[in-house]
Amino acid sequence: MPPTQRPRLPIEEGKLVLATNAIRIDPKLSVSRAATLYDTPRSILYRRVAGARPKAIANTSKRKLLPIEEQSLV
């Protein structure tokens, strides 16, 4: 059975957003340094800087129901 990935906590997602914005504002700031400063995984930060979207956002187009419709069914 393949390992399941746990969803990112909002605080982790916030750190990634802050680190990404810091890199875009300061071109001298490296991804490795920003990952250390904001305590985020370097590999994920590299992907975000390259333009990858969070999985929660990227997978919304694959869903049949809107989140509100799903909640009403539950």
PDB file of C-alpha atoms in Angstrom:
ATOM      1  CA  MET A   1       0.000   0.000   0.000  1.00  0.00           C
ATOM      2  CA  PRO A   2       1.536   3.380  -0.966  1.00  0.00           C
ATOM      3  CA  PRO A   3       2.101   5.848   1.850  1.00  0.00           C
ATOM      4  CA  THR A   4      -0.509   8.566   2.143  1.00  0.00           C
ATOM      5  CA  GLN A   5       0.518  12.182   2.377  1.00  0.00           C
ATOM      6  CA  ARG A   6      -0.874  14.212   5.211  1.00  0.00           C
ATOM      7  CA  PRO A   7      -2.510  17.493   4.257  1.00  0.00           C
ATOM      8  CA  ARG A   8      -0.513  20.657   4.864  1.00  0.00           C
ATOM      9  CA  LEU A   9      -1.482  22.569   7.943  1.00  0.00           C
ATOM     10  CA  PRO A  10      -2.498  26.205   7.391  1.00  0.00           C
ATOM     11  CA  ILE A  11       0.583  27.394   9.314  1.00  0.00           C
ATOM     12  CA  GLU A  12       2.869  25.369   7.013  1.00  0.00           C
ATOM     13  CA  GLU A  13       1.095  26.723   3.952  1.00  0.00           C
ATOM     14  CA  GLY A  14       1.453  30.250   5.323  1.00  0.00           C
ATOM     15  CA  LYS A  15       5.181  29.803   5.816  1.00  0.00           C
ATOM     16  CA  LEU A  16       5.525  28.634   2.224  1.00  0.00           C
ATOM     17  CA  VAL A  17       3.625  31.678   0.957  1.00  0.00           C
ATOM     18  CA  LEU A  18       5.770  34.029   3.042  1.00  0.00           C
ATOM     19  CA  ALA A  19       8.985  32.400   1.850  1.00  0.00           C
ATOM     20  CA  THR A  20       7.857  32.521  -1.786  1.00  0.00           C
ATOM     21  CA  ASN A  21       6.953  36.197  -1.498  1.00  0.00           C
ATOM     22  CA  ALA A  22      10.296  36.980   0.169  1.00  0.00           C
ATOM     23  CA  ILE A  23      12.159  35.339  -2.718  1.00  0.00           C
ATOM     24  CA  ARG A  24      10.156  37.296  -5.288  1.00  0.00           C
ATOM     25  CA  ILE A  25      10.740  40.596  -3.463  1.00  0.00           C
ATOM     26  CA  ASP A  26      14.462  40.081  -2.822  1.00  0.00           C
ATOM     27  CA  PRO A  27      16.175  38.514  -5.847  1.00  0.00           C
ATOM     28  CA  LYS A  28      19.389  38.037  -3.837  1.00  0.00           C
ATOM     29  CA  LEU A  29      17.640  35.683  -1.404  1.00  0.00           C
ATOM     30  CA  SER A  30      18.260  32.069  -2.381  1.00  0.00           C
ATOM     31  CA  VAL A  31      15.655  29.353  -2.056  1.00  0.00           C
ATOM     32  CA  SER A  32      17.858  27.445   0.382  1.00  0.00           C
ATOM     33  CA  ARG A  33      18.293  30.477   2.608  1.00  0.00           C
ATOM     34  CA  ALA A  34      14.578  31.293   2.523  1.00  0.00           C
ATOM     35  CA  ALA A  35      13.729  27.680   3.410  1.00  0.00           C
ATOM     36  CA  THR A  36      16.005  27.921   6.428  1.00  0.00           C
ATOM     37  CA  LEU A  37      14.672  31.318   7.511  1.00  0.00           C
ATOM     38  CA  TYR A  38      11.014  30.330   7.218  1.00  0.00           C
ATOM     39  CA  ASP A  39      11.497  26.726   8.397  1.00  0.00           C
ATOM     40  CA  THR A  40       9.959  25.140   5.297  1.00  0.00           C
ATOM     41  CA  PRO A  41      10.966  22.133   3.192  1.00  0.00           C
ATOM     42  CA  ARG A  42      13.412  23.255   0.528  1.00  0.00           C
ATOM     43  CA  SER A  43      12.097  20.888  -2.170  1.00  0.00           C
ATOM     44  CA  ILE A  44       8.532  22.167  -1.862  1.00  0.00           C
ATOM     45  CA  LEU A  45       9.733  25.762  -1.864  1.00  0.00           C
ATOM     46  CA  TYR A  46      11.716  25.150  -5.081  1.00  0.00           C
ATOM     47  CA  ARG A  47       8.537  23.851  -6.747  1.00  0.00           C
ATOM     48  CA  ARG A  48       6.441  26.778  -5.519  1.00  0.00           C
ATOM     49  CA  VAL A  49       8.966  29.330  -6.793  1.00  0.00           C
ATOM     50  CA  ALA A  50       8.952  27.537 -10.144  1.00  0.00           C
ATOM     51  CA  GLY A  51       5.188  28.047 -10.344  1.00  0.00           C
ATOM     52  CA  ALA A  52       3.641  24.882  -8.911  1.00  0.00           C
ATOM     53  CA  ARG A  53       0.352  25.389  -7.106  1.00  0.00           C
ATOM     54  CA  PRO A  54      -0.609  23.719  -3.826  1.00  0.00           C
ATOM     55  CA  LYS A  55      -2.271  20.334  -4.348  1.00  0.00           C
ATOM     56  CA  ALA A  56      -5.503  21.494  -2.741  1.00  0.00           C
ATOM     57  CA  ILE A  57      -5.837  24.208  -5.385  1.00  0.00           C
ATOM     58  CA  ALA A  58      -4.431  22.241  -8.314  1.00  0.00           C
ATOM     59  CA  ASN A  59      -6.877  19.355  -7.839  1.00  0.00           C
ATOM     60  CA  THR A  60     -10.073  21.412  -7.628  1.00  0.00           C
ATOM     61  CA  SER A  61     -10.752  21.083 -11.344  1.00  0.00           C
ATOM     62  CA  LYS A  62     -10.756  17.272 -11.004  1.00  0.00           C
ATOM     63  CA  ARG A  63     -13.642  17.228  -8.531  1.00  0.00           C
ATOM     64  CA  LYS A  64     -17.223  16.605  -9.557  1.00  0.00           C
ATOM     65  CA  LEU A  65     -18.793  18.535  -6.673  1.00  0.00           C
ATOM     66  CA  LEU A  66     -18.081  21.923  -5.207  1.00  0.00           C
ATOM     67  CA  PRO A  67     -16.980  21.850  -1.551  1.00  0.00           C
ATOM     68  CA  ILE A  68     -20.323  23.314  -0.455  1.00  0.00           C
ATOM     69  CA  GLU A  69     -22.213  20.602  -2.372  1.00  0.00           C
ATOM     70  CA  GLU A  70     -20.046  17.925  -0.801  1.00  0.00           C
ATOM     71  CA  GLN A  71     -20.748  19.291   2.677  1.00  0.00           C
ATOM     72  CA  SER A  72     -24.499  19.310   2.036  1.00  0.00           C
ATOM     73  CA  LEU A  73     -24.369  15.639   1.050  1.00  0.00           C
ATOM     74  CA  VAL A  74     -22.398  14.713   4.154  1.00  0.00           C
TER      75      VAL A  74
END
